[in-house]
Amino acid sequence: MNWLSLIGMCLCVAVILYLAYWFTRRISMGNLGGTMTSGGHMRLYDRLPLGQNKAVVVARVGLRWLVLGVSDDQITLLTELSEEESRIWRQTKQVSSEAAAPKFSDIISDVLRKKNDRK
């Protein structure tokens, strides 16, 4: 009898933990029961921290590219990028990210190849 109650309690705790996980995932995605849907028209592309709780961010809202100053108290529009500036920024950002950080699969391949060469 004690074993059945212990198993039942463990099962209840597992169900509660799963529901809490599911609920927090739904809230973080902004889709609680389908009432709050995200249209995908806003996106944050880059962030440069300047100090504690202060940063400059590049964001796209619709077709507009914005450079914003963000602090605890406010968000300030610093400038709006033209279409040409945003295209140049995206190209240089893509090239620098590809050059700066190797792909995880490439790193693993190198490690495995070195390990096989030692044998």
Short mmCIF file of C-alpha atoms in Angstrom, two decimals:
data_model
loop_
_atom_site.label_atom_id
_atom_site.label_comp_id
_atom_site.label_asym_id
_atom_site.label_seq_id
_atom_site.Cartn_x
_atom_site.Cartn_y
_atom_site.Cartn_z
CA MET A 1 0.00 0.00 0.00
CA ASN A 2 2.83 2.41 0.85
CA TRP A 3 4.54 1.65 -2.47
CA LEU A 4 1.40 2.54 -4.42
CA SER A 5 1.03 5.88 -2.67
CA LEU A 6 4.75 6.64 -3.24
CA ILE A 7 4.45 5.82 -6.95
CA GLY A 8 1.28 7.93 -7.17
CA MET A 9 2.99 10.91 -5.53
CA CYS A 10 6.00 10.62 -7.86
CA LEU A 11 3.68 10.46 -10.83
CA CYS A 12 1.82 13.58 -9.63
CA VAL A 13 5.09 15.49 -9.19
CA ALA A 14 6.23 14.44 -12.68
CA VAL A 15 2.94 15.62 -14.22
CA ILE A 16 3.13 18.95 -12.37
CA LEU A 17 6.73 19.50 -13.52
CA TYR A 18 5.82 18.69 -17.12
CA LEU A 19 2.84 21.06 -17.07
CA ALA A 20 4.98 23.84 -15.57
CA TYR A 21 7.57 23.29 -18.31
CA TRP A 22 4.92 23.31 -21.04
CA PHE A 23 3.24 26.42 -19.64
CA THR A 24 6.49 28.42 -19.37
CA ARG A 25 7.47 27.43 -22.92
CA ARG A 26 4.11 28.66 -24.22
CA ILE A 27 4.49 31.96 -22.38
CA SER A 28 8.06 32.50 -23.61
CA MET A 29 6.96 31.91 -27.20
CA GLY A 30 4.19 34.47 -26.78
CA ASN A 31 1.49 32.01 -27.74
CA LEU A 32 -0.69 31.26 -24.75
CA GLY A 33 -3.66 29.32 -26.06
CA GLY A 34 -3.45 31.02 -29.44
CA THR A 35 -4.52 34.42 -28.09
CA MET A 36 -1.13 36.13 -28.38
CA THR A 37 0.44 35.29 -31.72
CA SER A 38 3.68 36.70 -33.02
CA GLY A 39 3.57 37.91 -36.59
CA GLY A 40 7.33 37.79 -36.99
CA HIS A 41 7.52 41.42 -38.14
CA MET A 42 10.04 42.40 -35.47
CA ARG A 43 13.49 40.94 -35.05
CA LEU A 44 16.62 41.85 -33.09
CA TYR A 45 19.74 41.36 -35.23
CA ASP A 46 22.64 42.61 -33.14
CA ARG A 47 23.37 43.92 -29.66
CA LEU A 48 26.42 45.77 -28.37
CA PRO A 49 26.57 46.11 -24.57
CA LEU A 50 27.90 49.49 -23.44
CA GLY A 51 27.65 49.07 -19.70
CA GLN A 52 25.42 47.67 -17.03
CA ASN A 53 21.89 47.52 -18.52
CA LYS A 54 22.86 49.75 -21.47
CA ALA A 55 23.26 48.65 -25.08
CA VAL A 56 22.98 49.63 -28.72
CA VAL A 57 20.83 47.28 -30.77
CA VAL A 58 20.03 46.84 -34.44
CA ALA A 59 16.44 45.80 -34.98
CA ARG A 60 14.16 45.32 -37.95
CA VAL A 61 10.52 46.33 -37.65
CA GLY A 62 8.67 45.48 -40.82
CA LEU A 63 10.87 46.84 -43.60
CA ARG A 64 12.58 49.46 -41.41
CA TRP A 65 16.02 48.89 -39.88
CA LEU A 66 16.54 50.80 -36.63
CA VAL A 67 19.57 51.47 -34.45
CA LEU A 68 18.32 51.88 -30.89
CA GLY A 69 19.90 52.91 -27.61
CA VAL A 70 18.48 50.76 -24.80
CA SER A 71 18.75 51.43 -21.08
CA ASP A 72 16.73 50.61 -17.98
CA ASP A 73 14.68 53.78 -18.30
CA GLN A 74 14.10 54.19 -22.01
CA ILE A 75 14.66 53.13 -25.59
CA THR A 76 15.94 55.86 -27.89
CA LEU A 77 16.00 55.84 -31.69
CA LEU A 78 19.58 56.69 -32.65
CA THR A 79 19.16 56.38 -36.42
CA GLU A 80 17.29 54.53 -39.11
CA LEU A 81 19.31 52.67 -41.69
CA SER A 82 18.52 53.23 -45.35
CA GLU A 83 17.90 50.21 -47.56
CA GLU A 84 21.44 50.41 -48.94
CA GLU A 85 22.99 50.75 -45.46
CA SER A 86 21.00 47.81 -44.16
CA ARG A 87 22.04 45.66 -47.12
CA ILE A 88 25.72 46.53 -46.56
CA TRP A 89 25.37 45.92 -42.81
CA ARG A 90 23.79 42.49 -43.38
CA GLN A 91 26.52 41.46 -45.84
CA THR A 92 29.39 42.56 -43.59
CA LYS A 93 27.71 40.98 -40.54
CA GLN A 94 27.27 37.68 -42.40
CA VAL A 95 30.88 37.68 -43.66
CA SER A 96 32.32 38.55 -40.24
CA SER A 97 30.24 35.93 -38.43
CA GLU A 98 31.26 33.25 -40.92
CA ALA A 99 34.93 34.20 -40.66
CA ALA A 100 35.01 34.69 -36.88
CA ALA A 101 33.28 31.55 -35.68
CA PRO A 102 33.90 28.18 -37.28
CA LYS A 103 31.02 25.77 -37.53
CA PHE A 104 30.60 23.23 -34.75
CA SER A 105 30.63 20.40 -37.26
CA ASP A 106 34.00 21.59 -38.62
CA ILE A 107 35.49 21.68 -35.12
CA ILE A 108 34.26 18.16 -34.35
CA SER A 109 35.57 16.90 -37.69
CA ASP A 110 39.02 18.38 -36.96
CA VAL A 111 39.12 16.85 -33.48
CA LEU A 112 38.09 13.42 -34.77
CA ARG A 113 40.59 13.58 -37.62
CA LYS A 114 43.42 14.51 -35.22
CA LYS A 115 42.37 11.71 -32.89
CA ASN A 116 42.41 9.19 -35.78
CA ASP A 117 45.82 10.49 -36.95
CA ARG A 118 47.36 9.76 -33.55
CA LYS A 119 46.36 6.09 -33.70
#
